[in-house]
Structures are given as structure tokens and as C-alpha cells.
Short mmCIF file of C-alpha atoms in Angstrom, two decimals:
data_model
loop_
_atom_site.label_atom_id
_atom_site.label_comp_id
_atom_site.label_asym_id
_atom_site.label_seq_id
_atom_site.Cartn_x
_atom_site.Cartn_y
_atom_site.Cartn_z
CA MET A 1 3.31 9.26 -12.97
CA ILE A 2 4.06 12.06 -15.43
CA TYR A 3 2.88 15.66 -15.15
CA ASP A 4 3.44 18.28 -17.87
CA LYS A 5 3.33 22.02 -17.42
CA LEU A 6 2.59 23.65 -20.78
CA LYS A 7 3.01 27.21 -22.06
CA LYS A 8 2.58 28.93 -25.44
CA ASN A 9 5.24 31.12 -26.97
CA LEU A 10 4.60 34.10 -29.21
CA ASN A 11 4.14 31.87 -32.25
CA ASN A 12 1.45 29.85 -30.45
CA ILE A 13 3.66 26.76 -30.45
CA VAL A 14 3.06 24.57 -27.38
CA ASP A 15 6.30 24.15 -25.43
CA ILE A 16 6.88 21.65 -22.60
CA SER A 17 8.60 23.67 -19.91
CA ASN A 18 8.58 20.98 -17.24
CA ARG A 19 7.85 17.29 -17.09
CA ILE A 20 7.63 15.81 -13.57
CA ILE A 21 8.03 12.04 -13.38
CA ILE A 22 7.20 10.35 -10.05
CA SER A 23 7.69 6.65 -9.33
CA PHE A 24 8.00 4.35 -6.32
CA ILE A 25 10.32 1.62 -7.62
CA ASN A 26 12.30 0.54 -4.53
CA GLY A 27 11.80 3.99 -3.06
CA PRO A 28 10.16 7.24 -4.17
CA LYS A 29 11.83 9.09 -7.04
CA VAL A 30 11.20 12.47 -8.65
CA GLU A 31 12.67 13.45 -12.00
CA ILE A 32 12.07 16.88 -13.55
CA LEU A 33 12.73 17.35 -17.25
CA GLY A 34 12.56 20.65 -19.06
CA ASN A 35 14.36 23.18 -21.22
CA ASN A 36 14.75 25.84 -18.53
CA ASP A 37 17.54 26.00 -15.98
CA LEU A 38 15.31 26.14 -12.91
CA GLU A 39 15.88 24.92 -9.35
CA TYR A 40 13.38 22.93 -7.29
CA ASN A 41 13.15 21.79 -3.71
CA VAL A 42 11.67 18.31 -3.40
CA GLN A 43 10.33 16.97 -0.08
CA PHE A 44 9.54 13.31 0.63
CA ILE A 45 7.06 13.28 3.52
CA ASN A 46 5.56 10.47 5.60
CA ASN A 47 1.81 11.14 5.49
CA LYS A 48 1.33 9.19 8.71
CA ASN A 49 3.12 11.75 10.88
CA ASN A 50 3.95 14.60 8.46
CA GLU A 51 7.66 13.99 8.97
CA ILE A 52 9.95 15.14 6.18
CA ILE A 53 12.03 12.02 5.64
CA PHE A 54 14.28 13.54 2.98
CA GLU A 55 14.50 16.69 0.89
CA SER A 56 16.77 17.71 -1.90
CA LYS A 57 17.38 20.55 -4.37
CA ILE A 58 17.60 19.64 -8.04
CA ARG A 59 17.55 21.48 -11.36
CA ASN A 60 15.85 20.64 -14.62
CA ASN A 61 16.89 17.33 -16.19
CA HIS A 62 17.94 15.87 -12.85
CA TRP A 63 16.35 13.47 -10.42
CA THR A 64 16.30 12.85 -6.67
CA LYS A 65 15.36 9.74 -4.72
CA CYS A 66 14.77 8.79 -1.11
CA SER A 67 16.83 5.77 0.00
CA ILE A 68 14.00 4.13 1.95
CA GLU A 69 12.70 1.16 -0.05
CA TYR A 70 10.02 -0.25 2.25
CA PHE A 71 6.44 1.02 2.11
CA ILE A 72 5.64 4.46 3.44
CA ASP A 73 2.47 6.40 2.69
CA TRP A 74 4.37 9.08 0.82
CA ARG A 75 3.49 12.68 0.10
CA ILE A 76 5.79 14.53 -2.25
CA ASN A 77 5.96 18.33 -2.31
CA ILE A 78 7.81 20.18 -5.07
CA PHE A 79 8.67 23.86 -4.65
CA GLN A 80 9.99 26.37 -7.17
CA ASN A 81 11.31 29.68 -5.85
CA GLY A 82 9.62 28.93 -2.53
CA GLU A 83 6.22 28.35 -4.17
CA LEU A 84 4.56 24.94 -3.91
CA ILE A 85 3.95 23.90 -7.51
CA LYS A 86 3.05 20.23 -6.98
CA THR A 87 1.83 17.92 -4.21
CA TYR A 88 1.50 14.23 -4.93
CA ASN A 89 0.13 11.57 -2.56
CA TYR A 90 0.94 7.89 -3.02
CA ASN A 91 -2.04 6.13 -4.59
CA ALA A 92 -1.66 2.61 -5.99
CA ASN A 93 -5.36 2.18 -6.77
CA GLY A 94 -5.67 0.38 -10.12
CA LYS A 95 -1.92 0.58 -10.77
CA ARG A 96 0.68 -2.13 -11.27
CA VAL A 97 2.74 -2.95 -8.19
CA PHE A 98 5.52 -5.55 -8.11
CA ILE A 99 6.51 -7.40 -4.92
CA ALA A 100 9.60 -9.60 -5.14
CA LEU A 101 10.34 -12.18 -2.46
CA ASP A 102 14.09 -12.16 -1.95
CA SER A 103 14.46 -15.53 -0.17
CA LYS A 104 14.44 -19.03 -1.68
CA ALA A 105 13.58 -20.58 1.69
CA LEU A 106 10.24 -22.37 1.91
CA GLY A 107 9.57 -21.13 5.45
CA ASP A 108 10.23 -17.50 4.57
CA THR A 109 7.97 -17.78 1.53
CA LEU A 110 5.06 -19.30 3.45
CA ALA A 111 5.44 -16.77 6.26
CA TRP A 112 5.55 -13.66 4.07
CA PHE A 113 3.39 -14.45 1.06
CA PRO A 114 -0.01 -13.88 2.74
CA TYR A 115 0.86 -10.20 3.20
CA PHE A 116 1.35 -9.72 -0.52
CA ASP A 117 -2.33 -10.37 -1.10
CA GLU A 118 -3.22 -8.22 1.92
CA PHE A 119 -1.33 -5.38 0.24
CA ARG A 120 -3.26 -5.96 -2.98
CA LYS A 121 -6.58 -5.84 -1.18
CA LYS A 122 -5.70 -2.75 0.87
CA HIS A 123 -4.48 -0.70 -2.09
CA ASN A 124 -6.73 -2.19 -4.79
CA CYS A 125 -3.72 -2.50 -7.06
CA GLU A 126 -2.82 -4.84 -9.92
CA LEU A 127 -0.27 -7.01 -8.14
CA VAL A 128 2.68 -8.76 -9.77
CA VAL A 129 4.66 -11.18 -7.59
CA SER A 130 7.82 -13.23 -7.93
CA THR A 131 8.75 -16.06 -5.57
CA PHE A 132 10.84 -19.21 -5.91
CA HIS A 133 7.71 -21.26 -5.16
CA ASN A 134 5.14 -19.72 -7.49
CA ASN A 135 3.36 -23.00 -8.21
CA MET A 136 2.32 -23.38 -4.58
CA PHE A 137 0.18 -20.25 -4.84
CA ARG A 138 -0.71 -19.69 -8.47
CA HIS A 139 -4.14 -21.34 -8.47
CA GLN A 140 -5.15 -20.10 -5.03
CA TYR A 141 -4.51 -16.45 -5.85
CA PRO A 142 -6.06 -15.85 -9.31
CA HIS A 143 -5.94 -12.05 -8.89
CA ILE A 144 -2.14 -12.04 -8.72
CA GLU A 145 0.16 -12.14 -11.75
CA PHE A 146 3.13 -14.42 -11.06
CA VAL A 147 6.53 -14.00 -12.73
CA GLU A 148 9.79 -15.81 -12.26
CA PRO A 149 12.52 -14.27 -10.07
CA GLY A 150 14.74 -11.96 -12.07
CA SER A 151 12.00 -11.10 -14.57
CA VAL A 152 11.77 -7.58 -15.95
CA VAL A 153 8.30 -6.20 -15.23
CA GLN A 154 7.09 -3.22 -17.21
CA ASN A 155 4.74 -0.31 -16.51
CA LEU A 156 5.15 -0.32 -12.74
CA TYR A 157 3.92 2.28 -10.32
CA ALA A 158 5.76 0.80 -7.32
CA MET A 159 8.03 -2.11 -6.36
CA TYR A 160 9.00 -3.63 -3.01
CA CYS A 161 11.43 -6.39 -2.06
CA VAL A 162 10.62 -8.53 0.97
CA GLY A 163 13.49 -10.27 2.75
CA LEU A 164 16.09 -10.06 5.50
CA PHE A 165 18.56 -7.43 4.40
CA TYR A 166 21.95 -6.71 5.95
CA THR A 167 24.62 -4.15 5.15
CA SER A 168 28.22 -5.07 4.37
CA ASP A 169 29.19 -4.64 8.03
CA GLY A 170 26.56 -7.15 9.16
CA SER A 171 24.02 -4.70 10.57
CA VAL A 172 20.35 -4.60 9.56
CA ASN A 173 19.79 -2.52 6.42
CA ILE A 174 17.57 0.27 7.75
CA TYR A 175 16.65 1.40 4.23
CA LYS A 176 15.11 -1.97 3.34
CA ASN A 177 13.78 -3.12 6.74
CA PRO A 178 11.85 -0.63 8.90
CA ASN A 179 12.60 -2.59 12.09
CA ASP A 180 15.31 -4.93 13.34
CA PHE A 181 13.80 -8.15 12.00
CA LYS A 182 15.69 -10.24 14.54
CA THR A 183 13.36 -8.77 17.18
CA GLN A 184 10.17 -9.43 15.17
CA THR A 185 8.14 -12.54 14.50
CA MET A 186 8.85 -14.09 11.12
CA GLN A 187 5.54 -12.93 9.69
CA LYS A 188 5.83 -9.40 11.04
CA MET A 189 9.04 -8.97 9.08
CA GLY A 190 6.92 -9.15 5.91
CA SER A 191 4.02 -7.02 7.09
CA ASP A 192 6.45 -4.32 8.30
CA ILE A 193 8.09 -3.93 4.89
CA LEU A 194 4.69 -3.63 3.19
CA GLY A 195 3.31 -1.19 5.73
CA LEU A 196 0.55 -3.51 6.94
CA GLU A 197 -0.88 -4.03 10.38
CA TYR A 198 0.45 -7.31 11.72
CA LYS A 199 -1.83 -10.25 12.38
CA GLU A 200 -1.03 -13.92 11.90
CA ILE A 201 -2.27 -15.08 8.50
CA LYS A 202 -1.88 -18.46 6.85
CA PRO A 203 -1.25 -18.66 3.10
CA LEU A 204 -3.88 -20.28 0.91
CA LEU A 205 -2.58 -23.63 -0.36
CA PRO A 206 -4.21 -26.34 -2.47
CA GLN A 207 -6.43 -28.41 -0.16
CA LYS A 208 -7.13 -31.95 -1.33
CA ASN A 209 -9.83 -34.03 0.27
CA ILE A 210 -7.46 -36.44 2.03
CA LYS A 211 -8.68 -38.88 4.66
CA LYS A 212 -6.92 -38.59 8.02
CA ASP A 213 -4.86 -41.50 9.33
CA ASP A 214 -5.16 -41.27 13.11
CA LYS A 215 -2.18 -43.58 13.51
CA LEU A 216 0.22 -41.59 11.32
CA ILE A 217 2.65 -39.00 12.70
CA THR A 218 4.95 -37.10 10.33
CA ILE A 219 8.26 -35.60 11.39
CA ALA A 220 11.10 -33.55 9.88
CA ILE A 221 14.46 -33.54 11.63
CA HIS A 222 16.70 -31.62 9.21
CA GLY A 223 17.41 -27.92 8.77
CA THR A 224 19.77 -25.54 6.98
CA ALA A 225 22.30 -25.27 9.85
CA GLN A 226 23.19 -27.43 12.85
CA PRO A 227 21.97 -24.88 15.45
CA LYS A 228 18.45 -25.42 14.10
CA TYR A 229 18.56 -29.17 14.84
CA TRP A 230 17.17 -30.79 17.97
CA ASN A 231 20.67 -31.69 19.13
CA ASN A 232 19.64 -33.82 22.10
CA PRO A 233 21.36 -37.15 21.27
CA ASN A 234 18.39 -39.25 22.43
CA GLY A 235 15.64 -36.83 21.45
CA TRP A 236 14.20 -38.12 18.21
CA GLN A 237 14.80 -41.77 18.98
CA ASP A 238 12.97 -41.64 22.31
CA VAL A 239 10.02 -39.83 20.75
CA VAL A 240 9.81 -42.28 17.84
CA ASP A 241 10.06 -45.25 20.22
CA TRP A 242 7.27 -43.81 22.36
CA LEU A 243 5.03 -43.39 19.32
CA ASN A 244 5.86 -46.80 17.84
CA ASN A 245 5.10 -48.49 21.14
CA ARG A 246 1.61 -46.98 21.01
CA GLY A 247 0.92 -48.20 17.52
CA TYR A 248 1.78 -45.07 15.56
CA THR A 249 3.51 -45.10 12.21
CA VAL A 250 6.14 -42.34 12.04
CA LYS A 251 7.03 -41.04 8.60
CA LEU A 252 10.13 -38.89 8.07
CA LEU A 253 9.44 -36.17 5.48
CA SER A 254 12.91 -34.59 5.36
CA ARG A 255 14.55 -35.22 2.00
CA GLU A 256 18.11 -35.27 3.40
CA GLY A 257 19.66 -38.72 3.65
CA ASN A 258 20.65 -40.62 6.78
CA ASP A 259 23.82 -39.24 8.43
CA TYR A 260 23.45 -35.92 6.57
CA MET A 261 26.05 -33.61 8.14
CA GLY A 262 26.44 -36.24 10.87
CA ASN A 263 22.73 -36.33 11.78
CA LYS A 264 21.42 -39.88 11.86
CA HIS A 265 17.80 -40.79 11.32
CA PRO A 266 16.01 -42.44 14.25
CA ASN A 267 15.19 -46.12 13.91
CA GLY A 268 11.57 -47.07 13.47
CA VAL A 269 10.62 -44.41 10.90
CA ILE A 270 9.49 -44.73 7.30
CA GLN A 271 11.46 -42.48 4.95
CA HIS A 272 9.19 -40.55 2.59
CA PRO A 273 10.59 -40.97 -0.95
CA ASN A 274 12.03 -37.98 -2.75
CA GLY A 275 9.50 -36.35 -5.00
CA PRO A 276 7.43 -33.23 -5.54
CA ILE A 277 6.45 -31.07 -2.58
CA GLU A 278 2.79 -31.83 -3.32
CA LEU A 279 3.28 -35.43 -2.12
CA VAL A 280 4.86 -34.17 1.11
CA MET A 281 1.81 -31.96 1.57
CA ASP A 282 -0.47 -34.98 1.10
CA GLU A 283 1.34 -36.85 3.88
CA MET A 284 1.07 -33.86 6.19
CA LYS A 285 -2.64 -33.53 5.56
CA LYS A 286 -3.10 -37.24 6.20
CA SER A 287 -1.19 -37.30 9.48
CA LYS A 288 -2.58 -36.89 12.97
CA ALA A 289 0.18 -34.39 13.77
CA PHE A 290 3.52 -33.13 12.55
CA ILE A 291 6.67 -32.69 14.68
CA GLY A 292 9.50 -30.54 13.39
CA ILE A 293 12.14 -27.91 14.06
CA GLY A 294 12.44 -24.29 12.93
CA SER A 295 12.42 -25.16 9.24
CA GLY A 296 10.26 -24.78 6.16
CA LEU A 297 8.38 -28.05 6.67
CA SER A 298 7.07 -26.81 10.03
CA TRP A 299 5.72 -23.73 8.27
CA LEU A 300 4.20 -25.96 5.61
CA SER A 301 2.45 -28.15 8.19
CA TRP A 302 1.09 -25.05 9.94
CA SER A 303 -0.11 -23.64 6.61
CA LEU A 304 -2.02 -26.85 5.91
CA ASP A 305 -3.79 -26.73 9.32
CA THR A 306 -2.08 -29.92 10.50
CA PRO A 307 -1.48 -29.84 14.29
CA THR A 308 2.15 -28.76 14.46
CA VAL A 309 4.71 -29.34 17.22
CA LEU A 310 7.74 -27.08 16.78
CA ILE A 311 10.96 -27.77 18.73
CA SER A 312 13.32 -24.81 18.81
CA GLY A 313 15.69 -23.08 21.20
CA PHE A 314 17.66 -21.51 18.34
CA SER A 315 14.93 -18.85 18.23
CA TYR A 316 12.82 -17.38 21.01
CA ASP A 317 9.39 -18.89 21.60
CA TRP A 318 7.62 -15.92 19.96
CA ALA A 319 9.64 -15.97 16.74
CA GLU A 320 7.60 -18.36 14.59
CA MET A 321 3.88 -18.96 14.18
CA GLN A 322 1.77 -18.68 17.31
CA ASP A 323 -0.80 -21.27 16.28
CA CYS A 324 1.34 -24.30 17.11
CA ILE A 325 2.63 -26.28 20.07
CA ARG A 326 5.97 -24.63 20.75
CA ILE A 327 8.62 -26.45 22.79
CA THR A 328 11.48 -24.20 23.74
CA THR A 329 14.62 -24.14 25.90
CA PRO A 330 14.16 -24.57 29.68
CA LYS A 331 14.56 -21.38 31.67
CA GLY A 332 18.13 -20.55 32.64
CA LYS A 333 19.71 -22.14 29.58
CA CYS A 334 21.23 -20.30 26.62
CA GLU A 335 18.69 -19.64 23.88
CA GLY A 336 17.53 -17.40 21.06
CA CYS A 337 20.80 -16.69 19.26
CA PHE A 338 18.88 -16.29 15.97
CA ASN A 339 16.96 -13.36 17.45
CA ARG A 340 20.06 -11.79 18.99
CA LEU A 341 22.79 -12.18 16.38
CA ARG A 342 23.28 -12.62 12.67
CA LEU A 343 23.55 -16.26 11.65
CA ASN A 344 26.87 -17.07 10.00
CA ALA A 345 25.56 -19.32 7.24
CA SER A 346 29.09 -20.34 6.25
CA ASP A 347 29.63 -21.98 9.66
CA TRP A 348 27.48 -25.13 9.78
CA ASN A 349 28.14 -25.56 13.51
CA TRP A 350 27.48 -21.91 14.37
CA CYS A 351 27.01 -21.51 18.11
CA PRO A 352 27.99 -17.91 18.90
CA ASP A 353 27.91 -18.20 22.68
CA HIS A 354 29.36 -21.64 23.44
CA LYS A 355 30.97 -23.18 20.35
CA GLY A 356 33.71 -25.65 21.25
CA THR A 357 32.58 -26.02 24.86
CA GLU A 358 30.40 -28.56 26.66
CA ARG A 359 27.55 -26.05 26.37
CA GLN A 360 27.56 -26.00 22.55
CA PHE A 361 23.95 -26.19 21.29
CA GLU A 362 22.71 -26.08 24.87
CA CYS A 363 19.51 -24.46 23.62
CA HIS A 364 18.55 -27.81 22.09
CA THR A 365 20.39 -30.43 24.11
CA SER A 366 18.47 -29.15 27.15
CA ILE A 367 15.11 -29.85 25.49
CA THR A 368 14.39 -33.38 26.71
CA PRO A 369 12.38 -36.12 25.00
CA LYS A 370 9.97 -36.03 27.94
CA MET A 371 9.22 -32.36 27.27
CA VAL A 372 8.22 -33.26 23.73
CA ILE A 373 6.35 -36.46 24.63
CA ASP A 374 4.30 -34.63 27.27
CA GLN A 375 3.03 -32.22 24.61
CA ILE A 376 2.40 -34.95 22.03
CA GLN A 377 0.47 -36.95 24.61
CA HIS A 378 -1.99 -34.10 25.05
CA LEU A 379 -2.22 -33.55 21.31
CA ILE A 380 -3.01 -37.11 20.17
CA LYS A 381 -5.52 -38.06 22.86
#
């Protein structure tokens, strides 16, 4: 936003003495342009509690910016010679706001995207969004303008980036994330950055009229790191055998091949052919239930309202969606390293507490097939 203070000189020529430019592109910024050498005190204030988050003195033709990039209901006060000359309150009503999703991961995208539209509705803004999965949402959210990641978007009032941000020393970036996201549910990470009250929300996805197959169970066994896998050596095979023996067809939706990173597919499954994600969604919608690990396909199943069984000890039992059947590590065993420590993505076999010992991946080896079968049995009655 631009504000001009005008004055007339003796020749009645209009002269711009100050131009105040305020924006909220990855943080609030104030720039003051003018042809006088004046000094200003600029305060960035949280309207919620009247706390002065940051203040700075600048002169004409300089700018100042607060480092906090997540949403705050800002009030900006500008003083000259101790006199308040301008107060500005954040107001995105009718203005263009850009939200960029920083992660390529399917699960992150499905977890966080619903809050983008909640932001649009709350602030009545013209929302521009970039994700790496735009086509999943484009037709369900006609009021949102979608652009490709890396696009330059013009005429913006505000911009926010949603993701998991660390500093160079491995700590949480407190200027981009208002809370330690390791201690939050996946969805709350997104609502926190956008300043929204947290409640579990599913994204809107295309919903075809697909007939249910009561004898079809879909599964996904693969993830982006070994600690996410159900590392019980008999786990998947015993579950598949139990289902097959009761007349169920089990279809494996993971696109990774057999023996990927040493993880073999269970016998007795049908491998879904590689193809567009829309065909995977069709199989999920058709199936009686889906069984997966802490990966994007579990989030996709949940988003499509397919009964979802999620097996994970890598994260705590509150970390993912609540509307699912969650099977977690037995009490007394090591668990939840994802919510305690930063994942070292360069170490496929990351196990920060017990790597190289007989307790490696204990969080998952201790989850027994019976624990999973007991829950499935209740689900498919």
C-alpha cells in the first residue's frame, strides 16, 4: 500500500514530501521515500496482544522489515519527531495474497492445502497458490488462482510460504514457523503459519461415482525413508495371508518395485500398474479399506474418505490425521523419533536412538501382525 503526504511550495507546485510503501511479502515491510532528510521510528505490533515485535529507526529513502514471515495480525505505527503520523492495520480484504507450498511431498500437500482456502475465506482475499500438485485441486477450488512453483506473481499485498523450515544449524526456523512443528500435528503446522485456528479439515478432491468392491483391500508399503516402513519382517505377509484366506483381493498401490531399498513385496498381492495418480485414487475409492504407513498415500486415502489404517511408530500417535485407525508402537518401546529429532534425509536407515543395534527400528518391529489384524477385523465386519 502506498500513502503520499503532499504539500505546496510558494509557486503552488505540488511536491511529494513523503511516500510510505507498506507490504507483507514474507514479512511486513515499510519503505519511506521522500526528498527530505527526516528520521522515523517504525513499530511492528501484534494486534492480538499489542506486543511490539520489532521497531526500527529509518530515514527517508530507506526501508525496514520485520523478520517474521508467518501470519500475524499486524499493526504498523510510524512516528516522526515523536508524533504518530501513520497507523496501518493489516487488511487483506479484496487484495491479492500468494501462498506457496514449499514441499513436493504428497502428504504434506494434502495436509496443508485445506488451510489455504480457509485463509481465503477468513480474509476475503484474492488468493494465488502454488503447489507441486495443482491439478489435484484446480477444479475443486474455482476461487483460487493456481500458478506453478517458482512463478513470479505480480501486484501482491501479502505472501506466505508453508513448509517445515530449519536453520543451517538444524534448529527450527522461528521466523518462518511460529511453533516447533515437530511437536504439532501435521495439519496444525499449516494452520499455525497462516494464523488460523486449528481443526482437522480434509481437502476437496475429485469424487467419481465409483462402486465399492467389498472384497478389495488396498495397501501401500513404501515410504521416503526406512524408518517410515513397517519393519516387522513378517508384518505385511501375515496381514496379506489373513486377508487372502478370507477371500479378499489385496492390491498394492505403491509405485516402487519389488525389493526397493531391500523391501520385498508380500506374496499374494496384485501390483497396481504405474500410471497417473487419478487411477490410484479410483482404486482407493473402490476398496473396502486402505492400509498404509506414514506416507502420502495414507493421506490420500484419508482425503478420499476411504477407511484408513495407518501403521506408524516413527511418529507419535497424534502426529497425523485423527480420523483414521492408528496402530502405534507398544508402550515401553522406542518411538516417535520424527517428533523429537530432525530426520536426516541423507541417511536412508536413519534410526537416531538405536542404529546398528538389535533395537534398530524397534518402533516398527514391535508392531505385530496381530495388532494390525485385530483392527482390520473390526473394520471389515
